[in-house]
Every structure is written in structure tokens, then in C-alpha cells.
Amino acid sequence: DQQVKQNSPSLSVQEGRISILNCDYTNSMFDYFLWYKKYPAEGPTFLISISSIKDKNEDGRFTVFLNKSAKHLSLHIVPSQPGDSAVYFCAASDIIQGAQKLVFGQGTRLTINP
Amino acid sequence: DAGITQSPRHKVTETGTPVTLRCHQTENHRYMYWYRQDPGHGLRLIHYSYGVKDTDKGEVSDGYSVSRSKTEDFLLTLESATSSQTSVYFCAISEGSLTNQPQHFGDGTRLSIL
């Protein structure tokens, strides 16, 4: 059973508007959450993260919100730009035997339309 | 960009042949990881290493082995490739086992097993 889920395979947003990507998780032991952005034929690139002791982290146009009671996180991109078109993965971190294990969602393909 | 090089970038081979993928890092990071990416599954952890000659299994380790004889190199071997191992393989590195830091990824190897 998937511990991290992104239920929207794709999202289309107009340039300049807000993009909201969602992610749900089931394991309450996860204590660090990350968003990665991926272009075709490239590896995932780290975008932003949040610790479970916070409920919001902001970095320029990108903000991640964490709702621990609902086991839900979201990524807000404001304003959306054409270069934001990519696949976005959320990931949750757990420490097992001293090593960080990332569990990824299935990804959401974001398309920014001019 | 993190200094991670994966080779080869593309490979086509036949069922039953051995295949070795290489990940080389110039960051002197302790932790190295191998993931595979498949549609509908996001990225899934195959094996990881927490030091020279120290490795352990991930979520989808069956059919794969790894070796790490030097800090900078982490090899993934498919002893007898099967069509179900057709995938895109990503290597990742991280500095330590603390939860509040991201892993950084290479650009991947696209492997096709015919």
C-alpha cells in the first residue's frame, strides 16, 4: 500500500495564477517532507522541504504547507510561470537503521499555459 | 549542482544478460542510494549505502545487488536482467543521516530489457 499519494496525475494552470499541488501520507512516523521538480531526461531537483515541527515553509514563489492532523501537505506556486511546467514529486522521510529513507508519491504533471 | 554522474545514460540489452550501472560522486558524501522510476509508482528505493562496503536493501531489492568499494562509486548490478527491470534508474547522495536535509539526484540511466 502506498504510504505517500499524489491523487492528481496532472494539473493545468494559467500563467500568473496560483498552482496548488497536493500530497497525502499515511505513516505518522514521517518527520520531514520534501518536494522535487523533474524535467524530462533529467533527475529530480530538490525544490523545498518542511520539518514536521512546522506548518509552513516559504522560499520565494514556493510555499509548502503541512497539516499533520490530516496527514496532508501542499505546494503553492505563486505566480506560476511557464518554466514551472514539470513533474512534481512529494516525498516523506523516515530514518531506518540510521539511513534516511525517502518514500515518494506518484508525481503530478504541472502544465502552465500562456 | 551536486556532482553526480551516472553511466551509461542509456542502455538496451537482452533478457538474461548481466548489467551494471555506475554512480560516481565528487561530493564525498557518506550516503548513496539507488532508485527506480516507473509510471504510477514515483521513485522506489532499491538499495542504499551508508559507507564503503556498507549497504542495505530498500523497498524493491529483489534481482539487484550493489557494491561500494570507494566513497565516490556506487554500482548497481542486475545479475540476470528481466523485462520487468526495464525502468529509469536514479542515483542519489546525501551528506548524513539527519532527517532535515535533501537527497540530490543524478540525471538517470534509461535501461531497456528486450
PDB file of C-alpha atoms in Angstrom:
ATOM      1  CA  ASP A   1       0.000   0.000   0.000  1.00  0.00           C
ATOM      2  CA  GLN A   2       1.399   3.406  -0.942  1.00  0.00           C
ATOM      3  CA  GLN A   3       2.358   5.463   2.076  1.00  0.00           C
ATOM      4  CA  VAL A   4       2.601   8.687   0.073  1.00  0.00           C
ATOM      5  CA  LYS A   5      -0.032   9.545  -2.511  1.00  0.00           C
ATOM      6  CA  GLN A   6      -0.473  12.275  -5.061  1.00  0.00           C
ATOM      7  CA  ASN A   7      -4.002  11.772  -6.297  1.00  0.00           C
ATOM      8  CA  SER A   8      -3.847  14.207  -9.213  1.00  0.00           C
ATOM      9  CA  PRO A   9      -1.748  12.825 -12.098  1.00  0.00           C
ATOM     10  CA  SER A  10      -1.932  16.149 -13.899  1.00  0.00           C
ATOM     11  CA  LEU A  11      -2.784  19.806 -13.357  1.00  0.00           C
ATOM     12  CA  SER A  12      -3.147  22.641 -15.825  1.00  0.00           C
ATOM     13  CA  VAL A  13      -2.856  26.275 -14.677  1.00  0.00           C
ATOM     14  CA  GLN A  14      -2.796  29.593 -16.454  1.00  0.00           C
ATOM     15  CA  GLU A  15       0.405  31.625 -16.312  1.00  0.00           C
ATOM     16  CA  GLY A  16       0.373  34.112 -13.457  1.00  0.00           C
ATOM     17  CA  ARG A  17      -2.202  32.193 -11.399  1.00  0.00           C
ATOM     18  CA  ILE A  18      -1.596  30.011  -8.360  1.00  0.00           C
ATOM     19  CA  SER A  19      -0.676  26.336  -8.732  1.00  0.00           C
ATOM     20  CA  ILE A  20      -1.596  24.056  -5.831  1.00  0.00           C
ATOM     21  CA  LEU A  21      -0.216  20.535  -5.725  1.00  0.00           C
ATOM     22  CA  ASN A  22      -1.412  18.117  -3.060  1.00  0.00           C
ATOM     23  CA  CYS A  23       0.044  15.116  -1.283  1.00  0.00           C
ATOM     24  CA  ASP A  24      -1.301  12.754   1.389  1.00  0.00           C
ATOM     25  CA  TYR A  25       0.597  10.338   3.591  1.00  0.00           C
ATOM     26  CA  THR A  26      -0.362   7.566   5.976  1.00  0.00           C
ATOM     27  CA  ASN A  27       2.690   6.976   8.203  1.00  0.00           C
ATOM     28  CA  SER A  28       2.694   9.258  11.244  1.00  0.00           C
ATOM     29  CA  MET A  29       6.411   8.478  11.790  1.00  0.00           C
ATOM     30  CA  PHE A  30       7.406  10.630   8.810  1.00  0.00           C
ATOM     31  CA  ASP A  31       9.029  13.784  10.167  1.00  0.00           C
ATOM     32  CA  TYR A  32      10.434  15.583   7.137  1.00  0.00           C
ATOM     33  CA  PHE A  33       8.766  16.250   3.823  1.00  0.00           C
ATOM     34  CA  LEU A  34      10.200  17.366   0.504  1.00  0.00           C
ATOM     35  CA  TRP A  35       9.095  18.471  -2.931  1.00  0.00           C
ATOM     36  CA  TYR A  36      11.119  17.670  -6.023  1.00  0.00           C
ATOM     37  CA  LYS A  37      10.702  19.009  -9.542  1.00  0.00           C
ATOM     38  CA  LYS A  38      11.581  16.905 -12.557  1.00  0.00           C
ATOM     39  CA  TYR A  39      12.105  17.846 -16.185  1.00  0.00           C
ATOM     40  CA  PRO A  40      12.218  15.169 -18.918  1.00  0.00           C
ATOM     41  CA  ALA A  41      15.550  13.349 -19.231  1.00  0.00           C
ATOM     42  CA  GLU A  42      16.846  14.934 -16.019  1.00  0.00           C
ATOM     43  CA  GLY A  43      16.980  13.812 -12.419  1.00  0.00           C
ATOM     44  CA  PRO A  44      14.640  15.155  -9.747  1.00  0.00           C
ATOM     45  CA  THR A  45      15.756  18.518  -8.389  1.00  0.00           C
ATOM     46  CA  PHE A  46      15.128  19.448  -4.775  1.00  0.00           C
ATOM     47  CA  LEU A  47      12.679  22.335  -4.503  1.00  0.00           C
ATOM     48  CA  ILE A  48      11.587  22.909  -0.913  1.00  0.00           C
ATOM     49  CA  SER A  49      11.135  20.987   2.318  1.00  0.00           C
ATOM     50  CA  ILE A  50       9.386  21.207   5.671  1.00  0.00           C
ATOM     51  CA  SER A  51      10.003  19.662   9.051  1.00  0.00           C
ATOM     52  CA  SER A  52       7.102  18.149  10.969  1.00  0.00           C
ATOM     53  CA  ILE A  53       7.571  20.738  13.716  1.00  0.00           C
ATOM     54  CA  LYS A  54       6.455  23.464  11.295  1.00  0.00           C
ATOM     55  CA  ASP A  55       3.253  24.013   9.369  1.00  0.00           C
ATOM     56  CA  LYS A  56       4.585  26.346   6.676  1.00  0.00           C
ATOM     57  CA  ASN A  57       7.823  26.995   4.831  1.00  0.00           C
ATOM     58  CA  GLU A  58       8.293  29.658   2.194  1.00  0.00           C
ATOM     59  CA  ASP A  59      11.005  30.158  -0.426  1.00  0.00           C
ATOM     60  CA  GLY A  60      10.322  32.842  -2.999  1.00  0.00           C
ATOM     61  CA  ARG A  61       7.367  31.820  -5.144  1.00  0.00           C
ATOM     62  CA  PHE A  62       7.127  28.418  -3.451  1.00  0.00           C
ATOM     63  CA  THR A  63       5.349  27.677  -0.181  1.00  0.00           C
ATOM     64  CA  VAL A  64       4.788  24.285   1.389  1.00  0.00           C
ATOM     65  CA  PHE A  65       2.018  23.766   3.938  1.00  0.00           C
ATOM     66  CA  LEU A  66       1.833  20.806   6.314  1.00  0.00           C
ATOM     67  CA  ASN A  67      -1.320  19.665   8.110  1.00  0.00           C
ATOM     68  CA  LYS A  68      -0.182  16.882  10.428  1.00  0.00           C
ATOM     69  CA  SER A  69      -3.619  16.055  11.775  1.00  0.00           C
ATOM     70  CA  ALA A  70      -4.892  15.455   8.244  1.00  0.00           C
ATOM     71  CA  LYS A  71      -1.589  13.922   7.092  1.00  0.00           C
ATOM     72  CA  HIS A  72      -1.630  16.280   4.149  1.00  0.00           C
ATOM     73  CA  LEU A  73       0.851  18.636   2.545  1.00  0.00           C
ATOM     74  CA  SER A  74       0.547  21.002  -0.341  1.00  0.00           C
ATOM     75  CA  LEU A  75       2.861  23.046  -2.548  1.00  0.00           C
ATOM     76  CA  HIS A  76       1.749  26.500  -3.666  1.00  0.00           C
ATOM     77  CA  ILE A  77       3.451  28.239  -6.576  1.00  0.00           C
ATOM     78  CA  VAL A  78       2.611  31.924  -6.958  1.00  0.00           C
ATOM     79  CA  PRO A  79       2.715  33.289  -9.590  1.00  0.00           C
ATOM     80  CA  SER A  80       3.029  30.307 -11.900  1.00  0.00           C
ATOM     81  CA  GLN A  81       5.489  30.659 -14.779  1.00  0.00           C
ATOM     82  CA  PRO A  82       5.980  28.612 -17.981  1.00  0.00           C
ATOM     83  CA  GLY A  83       9.276  27.255 -16.611  1.00  0.00           C
ATOM     84  CA  ASP A  84       7.334  25.666 -13.773  1.00  0.00           C
ATOM     85  CA  SER A  85       5.914  23.106 -16.196  1.00  0.00           C
ATOM     86  CA  ALA A  86       7.354  19.811 -14.943  1.00  0.00           C
ATOM     87  CA  VAL A  87       6.505  16.735 -12.927  1.00  0.00           C
ATOM     88  CA  TYR A  88       6.420  17.369  -9.181  1.00  0.00           C
ATOM     89  CA  PHE A  89       7.060  14.637  -6.639  1.00  0.00           C
ATOM     90  CA  CYS A  90       6.380  14.866  -2.950  1.00  0.00           C
ATOM     91  CA  ALA A  91       8.459  12.693  -0.647  1.00  0.00           C
ATOM     92  CA  ALA A  92       8.411  11.797   3.029  1.00  0.00           C
ATOM     93  CA  SER A  93      11.444  10.934   5.088  1.00  0.00           C
ATOM     94  CA  ASP A  94      11.918   8.299   7.741  1.00  0.00           C
ATOM     95  CA  ILE A  95      15.094   7.140   9.452  1.00  0.00           C
ATOM     96  CA  ILE A  96      15.591   3.382   9.435  1.00  0.00           C
ATOM     97  CA  GLN A  97      18.795   1.869  10.820  1.00  0.00           C
ATOM     98  CA  GLY A  98      20.473   5.263  10.657  1.00  0.00           C
ATOM     99  CA  ALA A  99      19.764   5.914   6.989  1.00  0.00           C
ATOM    100  CA  GLN A 100      17.287   8.383   5.582  1.00  0.00           C
ATOM    101  CA  LYS A 101      14.655   6.622   3.527  1.00  0.00           C
ATOM    102  CA  LEU A 102      12.561   8.706   1.137  1.00  0.00           C
ATOM    103  CA  VAL A 103       9.112   7.473   0.148  1.00  0.00           C
ATOM    104  CA  PHE A 104       7.800   9.181  -2.988  1.00  0.00           C
ATOM    105  CA  GLY A 105       4.363   9.914  -4.321  1.00  0.00           C
ATOM    106  CA  GLN A 106       3.474   9.036  -7.902  1.00  0.00           C
ATOM    107  CA  GLY A 107       4.029  12.549  -9.182  1.00  0.00           C
ATOM    108  CA  THR A 108       1.826  15.314 -10.629  1.00  0.00           C
ATOM    109  CA  ARG A 109       2.487  16.731 -14.081  1.00  0.00           C
ATOM    110  CA  LEU A 110       2.014  20.505 -13.952  1.00  0.00           C
ATOM    111  CA  THR A 111       1.422  22.401 -17.178  1.00  0.00           C
ATOM    112  CA  ILE A 112       1.479  26.197 -17.172  1.00  0.00           C
ATOM    113  CA  ASN A 113      -0.459  27.653 -20.084  1.00  0.00           C
ATOM    114  CA  PRO A 114       0.357  31.100 -21.525  1.00  0.00           C
TER     115      PRO A 114
ATOM    116  CA  ASP B   1      24.519  21.191  -8.999  1.00  0.00           C
ATOM    117  CA  ALA B   2      25.590  18.194  -6.935  1.00  0.00           C
ATOM    118  CA  GLY B   3      28.495  16.366  -8.591  1.00  0.00           C
ATOM    119  CA  ILE B   4      26.760  13.125  -9.523  1.00  0.00           C
ATOM    120  CA  THR B   5      27.447  11.265 -12.748  1.00  0.00           C
ATOM    121  CA  GLN B   6      25.556   8.195 -13.840  1.00  0.00           C
ATOM    122  CA  SER B   7      26.780   5.906 -16.601  1.00  0.00           C
ATOM    123  CA  PRO B   8      25.674   4.799 -19.039  1.00  0.00           C
ATOM    124  CA  ARG B   9      22.819   7.240 -19.656  1.00  0.00           C
ATOM    125  CA  HIS B  10      21.039   4.773 -21.935  1.00  0.00           C
ATOM    126  CA  LYS B  11      21.331   1.026 -22.358  1.00  0.00           C
ATOM    127  CA  VAL B  12      19.450  -1.620 -24.298  1.00  0.00           C
ATOM    128  CA  THR B  13      20.153  -5.241 -23.536  1.00  0.00           C
ATOM    129  CA  GLU B  14      18.609  -8.683 -23.705  1.00  0.00           C
ATOM    130  CA  THR B  15      16.865 -10.763 -21.064  1.00  0.00           C
ATOM    131  CA  GLY B  16      19.266 -12.898 -19.071  1.00  0.00           C
ATOM    132  CA  THR B  17      22.354 -10.726 -19.550  1.00  0.00           C
ATOM    133  CA  PRO B  18      24.160  -9.081 -16.628  1.00  0.00           C
ATOM    134  CA  VAL B  19      24.043  -5.304 -16.411  1.00  0.00           C
ATOM    135  CA  THR B  20      25.994  -2.898 -14.210  1.00  0.00           C
ATOM    136  CA  LEU B  21      25.102   0.748 -13.697  1.00  0.00           C
ATOM    137  CA  ARG B  22      27.566   3.163 -12.167  1.00  0.00           C
ATOM    138  CA  CYS B  23      27.075   6.188  -9.954  1.00  0.00           C
ATOM    139  CA  HIS B  24      30.034   8.466  -9.325  1.00  0.00           C
ATOM    140  CA  GLN B  25      30.015  11.415  -6.907  1.00  0.00           C
ATOM    141  CA  THR B  26      32.540  14.169  -6.268  1.00  0.00           C
ATOM    142  CA  GLU B  27      30.908  15.466  -3.055  1.00  0.00           C
ATOM    143  CA  ASN B  28      32.461  12.951  -0.640  1.00  0.00           C
ATOM    144  CA  HIS B  29      29.004  12.245   0.795  1.00  0.00           C
ATOM    145  CA  ARG B  30      28.584   9.228   3.023  1.00  0.00           C
ATOM    146  CA  TYR B  31      25.158   8.066   1.846  1.00  0.00           C
ATOM    147  CA  MET B  32      24.318   6.862  -1.642  1.00  0.00           C
ATOM    148  CA  TYR B  33      21.039   5.459  -2.955  1.00  0.00           C
ATOM    149  CA  TRP B  34      19.660   3.690  -5.995  1.00  0.00           C
ATOM    150  CA  TYR B  35      16.036   4.260  -7.060  1.00  0.00           C
ATOM    151  CA  ARG B  36      13.942   3.156  -9.981  1.00  0.00           C
ATOM    152  CA  GLN B  37      11.186   5.248 -11.504  1.00  0.00           C
ATOM    153  CA  ASP B  38       8.176   3.625 -13.132  1.00  0.00           C
ATOM    154  CA  PRO B  39       4.859   5.114 -14.284  1.00  0.00           C
ATOM    155  CA  GLY B  40       2.327   5.186 -11.471  1.00  0.00           C
ATOM    156  CA  HIS B  41       4.925   4.426  -8.805  1.00  0.00           C
ATOM    157  CA  GLY B  42       7.065   7.500  -8.424  1.00  0.00           C
ATOM    158  CA  LEU B  43      10.597   6.612  -7.298  1.00  0.00           C
ATOM    159  CA  ARG B  44      11.210   3.475  -5.266  1.00  0.00           C
ATOM    160  CA  LEU B  45      14.341   2.670  -3.268  1.00  0.00           C
ATOM    161  CA  ILE B  46      16.313  -0.381  -4.457  1.00  0.00           C
ATOM    162  CA  HIS B  47      19.443  -0.345  -2.255  1.00  0.00           C
ATOM    163  CA  TYR B  48      21.416   2.179  -0.310  1.00  0.00           C
ATOM    164  CA  SER B  49      24.901   2.546   1.146  1.00  0.00           C
ATOM    165  CA  TYR B  50      25.936   4.184   4.404  1.00  0.00           C
ATOM    166  CA  GLY B  51      29.676   3.850   3.855  1.00  0.00           C
ATOM    167  CA  VAL B  52      32.373   1.941   2.000  1.00  0.00           C
ATOM    168  CA  LYS B  53      31.372  -1.741   1.887  1.00  0.00           C
ATOM    169  CA  ASP B  54      28.224  -0.938   3.939  1.00  0.00           C
ATOM    170  CA  THR B  55      24.987  -1.488   2.048  1.00  0.00           C
ATOM    171  CA  ASP B  56      21.423  -2.492   2.766  1.00  0.00           C
ATOM    172  CA  LYS B  57      18.201  -3.330   0.956  1.00  0.00           C
ATOM    173  CA  GLY B  58      15.420  -0.980   0.067  1.00  0.00           C
ATOM    174  CA  GLU B  59      11.809  -1.486  -0.895  1.00  0.00           C
ATOM    175  CA  VAL B  60      12.367  -3.256  -4.256  1.00  0.00           C
ATOM    176  CA  SER B  61      15.725  -5.032  -3.927  1.00  0.00           C
ATOM    177  CA  ASP B  62      14.884  -8.437  -5.454  1.00  0.00           C
ATOM    178  CA  GLY B  63      17.010  -9.117  -8.556  1.00  0.00           C
ATOM    179  CA  TYR B  64      19.513  -6.379  -7.743  1.00  0.00           C
ATOM    180  CA  SER B  65      22.856  -6.255  -5.965  1.00  0.00           C
ATOM    181  CA  VAL B  66      25.131  -3.333  -5.134  1.00  0.00           C
ATOM    182  CA  SER B  67      28.720  -2.681  -4.236  1.00  0.00           C
ATOM    183  CA  ARG B  68      30.648   0.246  -2.874  1.00  0.00           C
ATOM    184  CA  SER B  69      34.404  -0.186  -2.794  1.00  0.00           C
ATOM    185  CA  LYS B  70      35.180   3.550  -2.743  1.00  0.00           C
ATOM    186  CA  THR B  71      33.363   6.524  -1.256  1.00  0.00           C
ATOM    187  CA  GLU B  72      32.772   8.025  -4.683  1.00  0.00           C
ATOM    188  CA  ASP B  73      31.407   4.983  -6.543  1.00  0.00           C
ATOM    189  CA  PHE B  74      28.203   3.010  -6.036  1.00  0.00           C
ATOM    190  CA  LEU B  75      27.445   0.209  -8.503  1.00  0.00           C
ATOM    191  CA  LEU B  76      24.068  -1.394  -9.195  1.00  0.00           C
ATOM    192  CA  THR B  77      24.108  -4.847 -10.808  1.00  0.00           C
ATOM    193  CA  LEU B  78      21.324  -6.815 -12.389  1.00  0.00           C
ATOM    194  CA  GLU B  79      22.766 -10.332 -12.357  1.00  0.00           C
ATOM    195  CA  SER B  80      20.314 -11.645 -14.971  1.00  0.00           C
ATOM    196  CA  ALA B  81      18.164  -8.887 -16.407  1.00  0.00           C
ATOM    197  CA  THR B  82      14.417  -9.401 -16.852  1.00  0.00           C
ATOM    198  CA  SER B  83      11.894  -7.328 -18.801  1.00  0.00           C
ATOM    199  CA  SER B  84      10.324  -6.171 -15.511  1.00  0.00           C
ATOM    200  CA  GLN B  85      13.575  -4.348 -14.767  1.00  0.00           C
ATOM    201  CA  THR B  86      13.073  -2.032 -17.722  1.00  0.00           C
ATOM    202  CA  SER B  87      12.980   1.328 -15.991  1.00  0.00           C
ATOM    203  CA  VAL B  88      14.761   4.603 -15.385  1.00  0.00           C
ATOM    204  CA  TYR B  89      17.335   4.292 -12.613  1.00  0.00           C
ATOM    205  CA  PHE B  90      18.407   7.222 -10.460  1.00  0.00           C
ATOM    206  CA  CYS B  91      21.283   7.513  -8.061  1.00  0.00           C
ATOM    207  CA  ALA B  92      21.085   9.920  -5.133  1.00  0.00           C
ATOM    208  CA  ILE B  93      23.510  11.125  -2.480  1.00  0.00           C
ATOM    209  CA  SER B  94      23.186  12.763   0.912  1.00  0.00           C
ATOM    210  CA  GLU B  95      25.670  14.072   3.386  1.00  0.00           C
ATOM    211  CA  GLY B  96      24.445  12.429   6.564  1.00  0.00           C
ATOM    212  CA  SER B  97      21.673  10.522   8.238  1.00  0.00           C
ATOM    213  CA  LEU B  98      19.920  13.568   9.688  1.00  0.00           C
ATOM    214  CA  THR B  99      16.348  13.819   8.528  1.00  0.00           C
ATOM    215  CA  ASN B 100      16.339  17.510   7.726  1.00  0.00           C
ATOM    216  CA  GLN B 101      18.365  17.516   4.555  1.00  0.00           C
ATOM    217  CA  PRO B 102      17.507  16.598   0.993  1.00  0.00           C
ATOM    218  CA  GLN B 103      18.959  13.915  -1.202  1.00  0.00           C
ATOM    219  CA  HIS B 104      20.384  15.063  -4.529  1.00  0.00           C
ATOM    220  CA  PHE B 105      19.908  13.071  -7.689  1.00  0.00           C
ATOM    221  CA  GLY B 106      21.846  12.235 -10.817  1.00  0.00           C
ATOM    222  CA  ASP B 107      20.284  12.512 -14.283  1.00  0.00           C
ATOM    223  CA  GLY B 108      19.379   8.842 -14.516  1.00  0.00           C
ATOM    224  CA  THR B 109      20.016   5.797 -16.679  1.00  0.00           C
ATOM    225  CA  ARG B 110      17.278   4.636 -19.035  1.00  0.00           C
ATOM    226  CA  LEU B 111      17.510   0.841 -19.203  1.00  0.00           C
ATOM    227  CA  SER B 112      15.539  -1.282 -21.670  1.00  0.00           C
ATOM    228  CA  ILE B 113      15.495  -5.079 -21.360  1.00  0.00           C
ATOM    229  CA  LEU B 114      14.276  -6.776 -24.528  1.00  0.00           C
TER     230      LEU B 114
END
